[in-house]
């Protein structure tokens, strides 16, 4: 995600990462819930993010947050995954509400 050529490519990879995290546990309810929420995120929330047309810089904070989530999942560290996901959700919320 750090080396994307544009905002659209970043969005596609971001959606794919979220999809992979949601389907990994093999829970059909979680998968379907994610897909519904993601549709809202992409249509309503995504456009509110301030990303340049050529995509985010390599040090974009969401990239580091995604890295922490993936690393925790790969190491099967439930506590770290929970903490990384909560941190990411708080960051997303703060980003989306900063203009309110």
PDB file of N, CA and C in Angstrom:
ATOM      1  N   UNK A   1       0.814  -1.192   0.000  1.00  0.00           N
ATOM      2  CA  UNK A   1       0.000   0.000   0.000  1.00  0.00           C
ATOM      3  C   UNK A   1       0.865   1.265   0.000  1.00  0.00           C
ATOM      4  N   UNK A   2       2.099   1.121   0.466  1.00  0.00           N
ATOM      5  CA  UNK A   2       2.971   2.290   0.520  1.00  0.00           C
ATOM      6  C   UNK A   2       3.472   2.730  -0.855  1.00  0.00           C
ATOM      7  N   UNK A   3       3.410   1.852  -1.815  1.00  0.00           N
ATOM      8  CA  UNK A   3       3.981   2.183  -3.121  1.00  0.00           C
ATOM      9  C   UNK A   3       2.934   2.326  -4.218  1.00  0.00           C
ATOM     10  N   UNK A   4       1.722   2.663  -3.844  1.00  0.00           N
ATOM     11  CA  UNK A   4       0.661   2.805  -4.844  1.00  0.00           C
ATOM     12  C   UNK A   4       0.899   4.018  -5.722  1.00  0.00           C
ATOM     13  N   UNK A   5       0.289   3.968  -6.894  1.00  0.00           N
ATOM     14  CA  UNK A   5       0.442   5.061  -7.851  1.00  0.00           C
ATOM     15  C   UNK A   5      -0.635   6.130  -7.697  1.00  0.00           C
ATOM     16  N   UNK A   6      -1.761   5.765  -7.070  1.00  0.00           N
ATOM     17  CA  UNK A   6      -2.840   6.755  -6.945  1.00  0.00           C
ATOM     18  C   UNK A   6      -3.797   6.386  -5.814  1.00  0.00           C
ATOM     19  N   UNK A   7      -4.690   7.304  -5.528  1.00  0.00           N
ATOM     20  CA  UNK A   7      -5.668   7.138  -4.458  1.00  0.00           C
ATOM     21  C   UNK A   7      -6.563   5.928  -4.712  1.00  0.00           C
ATOM     22  N   UNK A   8      -6.965   5.718  -5.957  1.00  0.00           N
ATOM     23  CA  UNK A   8      -7.846   4.603  -6.298  1.00  0.00           C
ATOM     24  C   UNK A   8      -7.183   3.262  -5.989  1.00  0.00           C
ATOM     25  N   UNK A   9      -5.916   3.140  -6.367  1.00  0.00           N
ATOM     26  CA  UNK A   9      -5.183   1.889  -6.099  1.00  0.00           C
ATOM     27  C   UNK A   9      -5.063   1.655  -4.596  1.00  0.00           C
ATOM     28  N   UNK A  10      -4.790   2.713  -3.837  1.00  0.00           N
ATOM     29  CA  UNK A  10      -4.726   2.589  -2.385  1.00  0.00           C
ATOM     30  C   UNK A  10      -6.062   2.102  -1.840  1.00  0.00           C
ATOM     31  N   UNK A  11      -7.143   2.679  -2.342  1.00  0.00           N
ATOM     32  CA  UNK A  11      -8.472   2.286  -1.882  1.00  0.00           C
ATOM     33  C   UNK A  11      -8.771   0.828  -2.153  1.00  0.00           C
ATOM     34  N   UNK A  12      -8.368   0.343  -3.306  1.00  0.00           N
ATOM     35  CA  UNK A  12      -8.594  -1.066  -3.639  1.00  0.00           C
ATOM     36  C   UNK A  12      -7.807  -1.987  -2.709  1.00  0.00           C
ATOM     37  N   UNK A  13      -6.555  -1.629  -2.462  1.00  0.00           N
ATOM     38  CA  UNK A  13      -5.732  -2.447  -1.565  1.00  0.00           C
ATOM     39  C   UNK A  13      -6.234  -2.369  -0.130  1.00  0.00           C
ATOM     40  N   UNK A  14      -6.670  -1.198   0.279  1.00  0.00           N
ATOM     41  CA  UNK A  14      -7.218  -1.023   1.617  1.00  0.00           C
ATOM     42  C   UNK A  14      -8.455  -1.902   1.792  1.00  0.00           C
ATOM     43  N   UNK A  15      -9.344  -1.870   0.817  1.00  0.00           N
ATOM     44  CA  UNK A  15     -10.545  -2.715   0.877  1.00  0.00           C
ATOM     45  C   UNK A  15     -10.177  -4.192   0.903  1.00  0.00           C
ATOM     46  N   UNK A  16      -9.182  -4.575   0.126  1.00  0.00           N
ATOM     47  CA  UNK A  16      -8.752  -5.975   0.074  1.00  0.00           C
ATOM     48  C   UNK A  16      -8.185  -6.423   1.417  1.00  0.00           C
ATOM     49  N   UNK A  17      -7.387  -5.574   2.047  1.00  0.00           N
ATOM     50  CA  UNK A  17      -6.840  -5.912   3.358  1.00  0.00           C
ATOM     51  C   UNK A  17      -7.969  -6.112   4.361  1.00  0.00           C
ATOM     52  N   UNK A  18      -8.913  -5.195   4.374  1.00  0.00           N
ATOM     53  CA  UNK A  18     -10.039  -5.311   5.301  1.00  0.00           C
ATOM     54  C   UNK A  18     -10.822  -6.601   5.044  1.00  0.00           C
ATOM     55  N   UNK A  19     -11.012  -6.930   3.780  1.00  0.00           N
ATOM     56  CA  UNK A  19     -11.720  -8.156   3.419  1.00  0.00           C
ATOM     57  C   UNK A  19     -10.961  -9.388   3.933  1.00  0.00           C
ATOM     58  N   UNK A  20      -9.652  -9.412   3.740  1.00  0.00           N
ATOM     59  CA  UNK A  20      -8.852 -10.555   4.189  1.00  0.00           C
ATOM     60  C   UNK A  20      -8.919 -10.728   5.706  1.00  0.00           C
ATOM     61  N   UNK A  21      -8.869  -9.628   6.428  1.00  0.00           N
ATOM     62  CA  UNK A  21      -8.955  -9.696   7.891  1.00  0.00           C
ATOM     63  C   UNK A  21     -10.328 -10.220   8.308  1.00  0.00           C
ATOM     64  N   UNK A  22     -11.368  -9.795   7.611  1.00  0.00           N
ATOM     65  CA  UNK A  22     -12.729 -10.211   7.969  1.00  0.00           C
ATOM     66  C   UNK A  22     -13.002 -11.677   7.655  1.00  0.00           C
ATOM     67  N   UNK A  23     -12.474 -12.178   6.548  1.00  0.00           N
ATOM     68  CA  UNK A  23     -12.776 -13.566   6.167  1.00  0.00           C
ATOM     69  C   UNK A  23     -11.828 -14.578   6.815  1.00  0.00           C
ATOM     70  N   UNK A  24     -10.702 -14.137   7.318  1.00  0.00           N
ATOM     71  CA  UNK A  24      -9.703 -15.053   7.878  1.00  0.00           C
ATOM     72  C   UNK A  24     -10.246 -15.981   8.966  1.00  0.00           C
ATOM     73  N   UNK A  25     -11.085 -15.502   9.863  1.00  0.00           N
ATOM     74  CA  UNK A  25     -11.590 -16.410  10.905  1.00  0.00           C
ATOM     75  C   UNK A  25     -12.562 -17.473  10.393  1.00  0.00           C
ATOM     76  N   UNK A  26     -13.056 -17.308   9.171  1.00  0.00           N
ATOM     77  CA  UNK A  26     -13.987 -18.285   8.628  1.00  0.00           C
ATOM     78  C   UNK A  26     -15.395 -18.169   9.187  1.00  0.00           C
ATOM     79  N   UNK A  27     -15.734 -17.006   9.701  1.00  0.00           N
ATOM     80  CA  UNK A  27     -17.051 -16.770  10.281  1.00  0.00           C
ATOM     81  C   UNK A  27     -17.930 -16.085   9.241  1.00  0.00           C
ATOM     82  N   UNK A  28     -18.942 -16.770   8.693  1.00  0.00           N
ATOM     83  CA  UNK A  28     -19.776 -16.181   7.637  1.00  0.00           C
ATOM     84  C   UNK A  28     -20.520 -14.922   8.084  1.00  0.00           C
ATOM     85  N   UNK A  29     -20.925 -14.867   9.346  1.00  0.00           N
ATOM     86  CA  UNK A  29     -21.622 -13.679   9.847  1.00  0.00           C
ATOM     87  C   UNK A  29     -20.680 -12.474   9.856  1.00  0.00           C
ATOM     88  N   UNK A  30     -19.468 -12.669  10.354  1.00  0.00           N
ATOM     89  CA  UNK A  30     -18.478 -11.593  10.362  1.00  0.00           C
ATOM     90  C   UNK A  30     -18.158 -11.144   8.937  1.00  0.00           C
ATOM     91  N   UNK A  31     -18.021 -12.103   8.038  1.00  0.00           N
ATOM     92  CA  UNK A  31     -17.720 -11.774   6.647  1.00  0.00           C
ATOM     93  C   UNK A  31     -18.832 -10.924   6.035  1.00  0.00           C
ATOM     94  N   UNK A  32     -20.059 -11.331   6.229  1.00  0.00           N
ATOM     95  CA  UNK A  32     -21.184 -10.587   5.656  1.00  0.00           C
ATOM     96  C   UNK A  32     -21.341  -9.211   6.316  1.00  0.00           C
ATOM     97  N   UNK A  33     -21.163  -9.156   7.624  1.00  0.00           N
ATOM     98  CA  UNK A  33     -21.229  -7.873   8.325  1.00  0.00           C
ATOM     99  C   UNK A  33     -20.156  -6.931   7.800  1.00  0.00           C
ATOM    100  N   UNK A  34     -18.945  -7.453   7.628  1.00  0.00           N
ATOM    101  CA  UNK A  34     -17.869  -6.632   7.072  1.00  0.00           C
ATOM    102  C   UNK A  34     -18.242  -6.101   5.692  1.00  0.00           C
ATOM    103  N   UNK A  35     -18.788  -6.947   4.851  1.00  0.00           N
ATOM    104  CA  UNK A  35     -19.122  -6.515   3.491  1.00  0.00           C
ATOM    105  C   UNK A  35     -20.163  -5.407   3.498  1.00  0.00           C
ATOM    106  N   UNK A  36     -21.125  -5.493   4.388  1.00  0.00           N
ATOM    107  CA  UNK A  36     -22.140  -4.424   4.500  1.00  0.00           C
ATOM    108  C   UNK A  36     -21.497  -3.134   4.999  1.00  0.00           C
ATOM    109  N   UNK A  37     -20.701  -3.240   6.039  1.00  0.00           N
ATOM    110  CA  UNK A  37     -20.037  -2.055   6.591  1.00  0.00           C
ATOM    111  C   UNK A  37     -19.053  -1.457   5.589  1.00  0.00           C
ATOM    112  N   UNK A  38     -18.370  -2.304   4.860  1.00  0.00           N
ATOM    113  CA  UNK A  38     -17.407  -1.811   3.891  1.00  0.00           C
ATOM    114  C   UNK A  38     -18.097  -1.039   2.771  1.00  0.00           C
ATOM    115  N   UNK A  39     -19.276  -1.480   2.372  1.00  0.00           N
ATOM    116  CA  UNK A  39     -20.019  -0.760   1.342  1.00  0.00           C
ATOM    117  C   UNK A  39     -20.342   0.657   1.817  1.00  0.00           C
ATOM    118  N   UNK A  40     -20.700   0.799   3.076  1.00  0.00           N
ATOM    119  CA  UNK A  40     -20.965   2.125   3.647  1.00  0.00           C
ATOM    120  C   UNK A  40     -19.668   2.924   3.737  1.00  0.00           C
ATOM    121  N   UNK A  41     -18.614   2.258   4.180  1.00  0.00           N
ATOM    122  CA  UNK A  41     -17.314   2.929   4.321  1.00  0.00           C
ATOM    123  C   UNK A  41     -16.845   3.485   2.984  1.00  0.00           C
ATOM    124  N   UNK A  42     -16.929   2.685   1.958  1.00  0.00           N
ATOM    125  CA  UNK A  42     -16.430   3.105   0.638  1.00  0.00           C
ATOM    126  C   UNK A  42     -17.286   4.214   0.043  1.00  0.00           C
ATOM    127  N   UNK A  43     -18.586   4.126   0.229  1.00  0.00           N
ATOM    128  CA  UNK A  43     -19.457   5.125  -0.395  1.00  0.00           C
ATOM    129  C   UNK A  43     -19.584   6.402   0.413  1.00  0.00           C
ATOM    130  N   UNK A  44     -19.552   6.301   1.737  1.00  0.00           N
ATOM    131  CA  UNK A  44     -19.793   7.483   2.550  1.00  0.00           C
ATOM    132  C   UNK A  44     -18.602   8.042   3.289  1.00  0.00           C
ATOM    133  N   UNK A  45     -17.773   7.157   3.807  1.00  0.00           N
ATOM    134  CA  UNK A  45     -16.666   7.616   4.645  1.00  0.00           C
ATOM    135  C   UNK A  45     -15.368   7.795   3.880  1.00  0.00           C
ATOM    136  N   UNK A  46     -15.111   6.900   2.945  1.00  0.00           N
ATOM    137  CA  UNK A  46     -13.842   6.946   2.213  1.00  0.00           C
ATOM    138  C   UNK A  46     -13.592   8.296   1.547  1.00  0.00           C
ATOM    139  N   UNK A  47     -14.590   8.872   0.880  1.00  0.00           N
ATOM    140  CA  UNK A  47     -14.342  10.165   0.217  1.00  0.00           C
ATOM    141  C   UNK A  47     -13.954  11.294   1.180  1.00  0.00           C
ATOM    142  N   UNK A  48     -14.261  11.135   2.460  1.00  0.00           N
ATOM    143  CA  UNK A  48     -13.924  12.167   3.439  1.00  0.00           C
ATOM    144  C   UNK A  48     -12.457  12.155   3.846  1.00  0.00           C
ATOM    145  N   UNK A  49     -11.758  11.068   3.565  1.00  0.00           N
ATOM    146  CA  UNK A  49     -10.334  11.011   3.899  1.00  0.00           C
ATOM    147  C   UNK A  49      -9.551  11.946   2.991  1.00  0.00           C
ATOM    148  N   UNK A  50      -8.633  12.640   3.586  1.00  0.00           N
ATOM    149  CA  UNK A  50      -7.821  13.574   2.820  1.00  0.00           C
ATOM    150  C   UNK A  50      -6.587  12.853   2.285  1.00  0.00           C
ATOM    151  N   UNK A  51      -6.737  12.285   1.102  1.00  0.00           N
ATOM    152  CA  UNK A  51      -5.628  11.603   0.448  1.00  0.00           C
ATOM    153  C   UNK A  51      -5.354  12.292  -0.871  1.00  0.00           C
ATOM    154  N   UNK A  52      -4.095  12.542  -1.170  1.00  0.00           N
ATOM    155  CA  UNK A  52      -3.783  13.134  -2.469  1.00  0.00           C
ATOM    156  C   UNK A  52      -4.140  12.169  -3.605  1.00  0.00           C
ATOM    157  N   UNK A  53      -4.357  12.685  -4.782  1.00  0.00           N
ATOM    158  CA  UNK A  53      -4.733  11.852  -5.919  1.00  0.00           C
ATOM    159  C   UNK A  53      -3.668  10.814  -6.268  1.00  0.00           C
ATOM    160  N   UNK A  54      -2.409  11.102  -5.957  1.00  0.00           N
ATOM    161  CA  UNK A  54      -1.357  10.128  -6.247  1.00  0.00           C
ATOM    162  C   UNK A  54      -1.142   9.150  -5.085  1.00  0.00           C
ATOM    163  N   UNK A  55      -2.079   9.138  -4.147  1.00  0.00           N
ATOM    164  CA  UNK A  55      -2.018   8.199  -3.026  1.00  0.00           C
ATOM    165  C   UNK A  55      -1.298   8.790  -1.832  1.00  0.00           C
ATOM    166  N   UNK A  56      -1.380   8.106  -0.700  1.00  0.00           N
ATOM    167  CA  UNK A  56      -0.744   8.625   0.509  1.00  0.00           C
ATOM    168  C   UNK A  56       0.773   8.475   0.465  1.00  0.00           C
ATOM    169  N   UNK A  57       1.438   9.257   1.298  1.00  0.00           N
ATOM    170  CA  UNK A  57       2.889   9.134   1.429  1.00  0.00           C
ATOM    171  C   UNK A  57       3.220   7.795   2.089  1.00  0.00           C
ATOM    172  N   UNK A  58       4.428   7.356   1.930  1.00  0.00           N
ATOM    173  CA  UNK A  58       4.857   6.061   2.480  1.00  0.00           C
ATOM    174  C   UNK A  58       4.721   6.009   3.999  1.00  0.00           C
ATOM    175  N   UNK A  59       4.766   7.162   4.668  1.00  0.00           N
ATOM    176  CA  UNK A  59       4.662   7.176   6.134  1.00  0.00           C
ATOM    177  C   UNK A  59       3.236   7.450   6.620  1.00  0.00           C
ATOM    178  N   UNK A  60       2.251   7.283   5.751  1.00  0.00           N
ATOM    179  CA  UNK A  60       0.852   7.499   6.115  1.00  0.00           C
ATOM    180  C   UNK A  60       0.510   6.619   7.319  1.00  0.00           C
ATOM    181  N   UNK A  61      -0.095   7.208   8.342  1.00  0.00           N
ATOM    182  CA  UNK A  61      -0.307   6.503   9.607  1.00  0.00           C
ATOM    183  C   UNK A  61      -1.152   5.243   9.468  1.00  0.00           C
ATOM    184  N   UNK A  62      -2.088   5.196   8.532  1.00  0.00           N
ATOM    185  CA  UNK A  62      -2.890   3.987   8.379  1.00  0.00           C
ATOM    186  C   UNK A  62      -2.033   2.806   7.922  1.00  0.00           C
ATOM    187  N   UNK A  63      -0.979   3.061   7.175  1.00  0.00           N
ATOM    188  CA  UNK A  63      -0.095   1.961   6.735  1.00  0.00           C
ATOM    189  C   UNK A  63       0.560   1.301   7.940  1.00  0.00           C
ATOM    190  N   UNK A  64       1.078   2.092   8.851  1.00  0.00           N
ATOM    191  CA  UNK A  64       1.711   1.539  10.052  1.00  0.00           C
ATOM    192  C   UNK A  64       0.688   0.803  10.914  1.00  0.00           C
ATOM    193  N   UNK A  65      -0.520   1.340  10.978  1.00  0.00           N
ATOM    194  CA  UNK A  65      -1.572   0.686  11.755  1.00  0.00           C
ATOM    195  C   UNK A  65      -1.948  -0.656  11.126  1.00  0.00           C
ATOM    196  N   UNK A  66      -2.047  -0.679   9.813  1.00  0.00           N
ATOM    197  CA  UNK A  66      -2.335  -1.940   9.118  1.00  0.00           C
ATOM    198  C   UNK A  66      -1.205  -2.942   9.355  1.00  0.00           C
ATOM    199  N   UNK A  67       0.030  -2.487   9.299  1.00  0.00           N
ATOM    200  CA  UNK A  67       1.178  -3.362   9.542  1.00  0.00           C
ATOM    201  C   UNK A  67       1.082  -4.010  10.922  1.00  0.00           C
ATOM    202  N   UNK A  68       0.718  -3.224  11.927  1.00  0.00           N
ATOM    203  CA  UNK A  68       0.612  -3.745  13.294  1.00  0.00           C
ATOM    204  C   UNK A  68      -0.482  -4.811  13.392  1.00  0.00           C
ATOM    205  N   UNK A  69      -1.599  -4.587  12.715  1.00  0.00           N
ATOM    206  CA  UNK A  69      -2.688  -5.564  12.723  1.00  0.00           C
ATOM    207  C   UNK A  69      -2.234  -6.860  12.062  1.00  0.00           C
ATOM    208  N   UNK A  70      -1.648  -6.740  10.894  1.00  0.00           N
ATOM    209  CA  UNK A  70      -1.201  -7.929  10.153  1.00  0.00           C
ATOM    210  C   UNK A  70      -0.137  -8.689  10.944  1.00  0.00           C
ATOM    211  N   UNK A  71       0.813  -7.980  11.535  1.00  0.00           N
ATOM    212  CA  UNK A  71       1.872  -8.635  12.307  1.00  0.00           C
ATOM    213  C   UNK A  71       1.287  -9.410  13.488  1.00  0.00           C
ATOM    214  N   UNK A  72       0.316  -8.813  14.162  1.00  0.00           N
ATOM    215  CA  UNK A  72      -0.311  -9.489  15.304  1.00  0.00           C
ATOM    216  C   UNK A  72      -1.073 -10.732  14.860  1.00  0.00           C
ATOM    217  N   UNK A  73      -1.772 -10.627  13.740  1.00  0.00           N
ATOM    218  CA  UNK A  73      -2.504 -11.784  13.228  1.00  0.00           C
ATOM    219  C   UNK A  73      -1.527 -12.881  12.814  1.00  0.00           C
ATOM    220  N   UNK A  74      -0.467 -12.499  12.101  1.00  0.00           N
ATOM    221  CA  UNK A  74       0.520 -13.489  11.664  1.00  0.00           C
ATOM    222  C   UNK A  74       1.151 -14.225  12.840  1.00  0.00           C
ATOM    223  N   UNK A  75       1.381 -13.509  13.931  1.00  0.00           N
ATOM    224  CA  UNK A  75       2.007 -14.140  15.097  1.00  0.00           C
ATOM    225  C   UNK A  75       0.966 -14.783  16.020  1.00  0.00           C
ATOM    226  N   UNK A  76      -0.303 -14.703  15.616  1.00  0.00           N
ATOM    227  CA  UNK A  76      -1.411 -15.285  16.391  1.00  0.00           C
ATOM    228  C   UNK A  76      -1.462 -14.733  17.808  1.00  0.00           C
ATOM    229  N   UNK A  77      -1.150 -13.453  17.931  1.00  0.00           N
ATOM    230  CA  UNK A  77      -1.157 -12.776  19.225  1.00  0.00           C
ATOM    231  C   UNK A  77      -2.481 -12.030  19.376  1.00  0.00           C
ATOM    232  N   UNK A  78      -3.427 -12.674  20.043  1.00  0.00           N
ATOM    233  CA  UNK A  78      -4.771 -12.132  20.179  1.00  0.00           C
ATOM    234  C   UNK A  78      -4.780 -10.758  20.848  1.00  0.00           C
ATOM    235  N   UNK A  79      -4.026 -10.624  21.916  1.00  0.00           N
ATOM    236  CA  UNK A  79      -3.996  -9.332  22.631  1.00  0.00           C
ATOM    237  C   UNK A  79      -3.433  -8.219  21.742  1.00  0.00           C
ATOM    238  N   UNK A  80      -2.356  -8.523  21.035  1.00  0.00           N
ATOM    239  CA  UNK A  80      -1.759  -7.513  20.155  1.00  0.00           C
ATOM    240  C   UNK A  80      -2.696  -7.183  18.997  1.00  0.00           C
ATOM    241  N   UNK A  81      -3.379  -8.180  18.457  1.00  0.00           N
ATOM    242  CA  UNK A  81      -4.323  -7.940  17.361  1.00  0.00           C
ATOM    243  C   UNK A  81      -5.470  -7.061  17.842  1.00  0.00           C
ATOM    244  N   UNK A  82      -5.982  -7.370  19.020  1.00  0.00           N
ATOM    245  CA  UNK A  82      -7.066  -6.574  19.593  1.00  0.00           C
ATOM    246  C   UNK A  82      -6.616  -5.131  19.809  1.00  0.00           C
ATOM    247  N   UNK A  83      -5.444  -4.973  20.399  1.00  0.00           N
ATOM    248  CA  UNK A  83      -4.922  -3.623  20.668  1.00  0.00           C
ATOM    249  C   UNK A  83      -4.659  -2.866  19.366  1.00  0.00           C
ATOM    250  N   UNK A  84      -4.091  -3.543  18.379  1.00  0.00           N
ATOM    251  CA  UNK A  84      -3.802  -2.879  17.100  1.00  0.00           C
ATOM    252  C   UNK A  84      -5.087  -2.479  16.389  1.00  0.00           C
ATOM    253  N   UNK A  85      -6.093  -3.345  16.437  1.00  0.00           N
ATOM    254  CA  UNK A  85      -7.364  -3.025  15.784  1.00  0.00           C
ATOM    255  C   UNK A  85      -8.059  -1.874  16.492  1.00  0.00           C
ATOM    256  N   UNK A  86      -8.070  -1.883  17.812  1.00  0.00           N
ATOM    257  CA  UNK A  86      -8.688  -0.767  18.554  1.00  0.00           C
ATOM    258  C   UNK A  86      -7.972   0.548  18.253  1.00  0.00           C
ATOM    259  N   UNK A  87      -6.659   0.490  18.204  1.00  0.00           N
ATOM    260  CA  UNK A  87      -5.884   1.691  17.899  1.00  0.00           C
ATOM    261  C   UNK A  87      -6.228   2.208  16.502  1.00  0.00           C
ATOM    262  N   UNK A  88      -6.340   1.296  15.548  1.00  0.00           N
ATOM    263  CA  UNK A  88      -6.682   1.692  14.177  1.00  0.00           C
ATOM    264  C   UNK A  88      -8.087   2.284  14.116  1.00  0.00           C
ATOM    265  N   UNK A  89      -9.036   1.651  14.775  1.00  0.00           N
ATOM    266  CA  UNK A  89     -10.407   2.166  14.762  1.00  0.00           C
ATOM    267  C   UNK A  89     -10.494   3.549  15.406  1.00  0.00           C
ATOM    268  N   UNK A  90      -9.764   3.751  16.486  1.00  0.00           N
ATOM    269  CA  UNK A  90      -9.731   5.074  17.116  1.00  0.00           C
ATOM    270  C   UNK A  90      -9.117   6.110  16.176  1.00  0.00           C
ATOM    271  N   UNK A  91      -8.079   5.718  15.475  1.00  0.00           N
ATOM    272  CA  UNK A  91      -7.421   6.616  14.530  1.00  0.00           C
ATOM    273  C   UNK A  91      -8.353   6.972  13.375  1.00  0.00           C
ATOM    274  N   UNK A  92      -9.059   5.965  12.858  1.00  0.00           N
ATOM    275  CA  UNK A  92     -10.020   6.212  11.778  1.00  0.00           C
ATOM    276  C   UNK A  92     -11.110   7.160  12.265  1.00  0.00           C
ATOM    277  N   UNK A  93     -11.641   6.888  13.442  1.00  0.00           N
ATOM    278  CA  UNK A  93     -12.692   7.738  13.988  1.00  0.00           C
ATOM    279  C   UNK A  93     -12.198   9.175  14.162  1.00  0.00           C
ATOM    280  N   UNK A  94     -11.022   9.333  14.711  1.00  0.00           N
ATOM    281  CA  UNK A  94     -10.467  10.679  14.897  1.00  0.00           C
ATOM    282  C   UNK A  94     -10.268  11.380  13.559  1.00  0.00           C
ATOM    283  N   UNK A  95      -9.813  10.633  12.561  1.00  0.00           N
ATOM    284  CA  UNK A  95      -9.597  11.208  11.231  1.00  0.00           C
ATOM    285  C   UNK A  95     -10.916  11.665  10.620  1.00  0.00           C
ATOM    286  N   UNK A  96     -11.932  10.833  10.756  1.00  0.00           N
ATOM    287  CA  UNK A  96     -13.219  11.162  10.146  1.00  0.00           C
ATOM    288  C   UNK A  96     -13.968  12.272  10.880  1.00  0.00           C
ATOM    289  N   UNK A  97     -13.722  12.399  12.186  1.00  0.00           N
ATOM    290  CA  UNK A  97     -14.441  13.396  12.970  1.00  0.00           C
ATOM    291  C   UNK A  97     -13.673  14.698  13.170  1.00  0.00           C
ATOM    292  N   UNK A  98     -12.489  14.797  12.617  1.00  0.00           N
ATOM    293  CA  UNK A  98     -11.653  15.965  12.902  1.00  0.00           C
ATOM    294  C   UNK A  98     -12.277  17.279  12.424  1.00  0.00           C
ATOM    295  N   UNK A  99     -13.162  17.234  11.453  1.00  0.00           N
ATOM    296  CA  UNK A  99     -13.796  18.461  10.969  1.00  0.00           C
ATOM    297  C   UNK A  99     -15.087  18.789  11.716  1.00  0.00           C
ATOM    298  N   UNK A 100     -15.570  17.871  12.549  1.00  0.00           N
ATOM    299  CA  UNK A 100     -16.826  18.097  13.265  1.00  0.00           C
ATOM    300  C   UNK A 100     -16.627  19.016  14.448  1.00  0.00           C
TER     301      UNK A 100
END
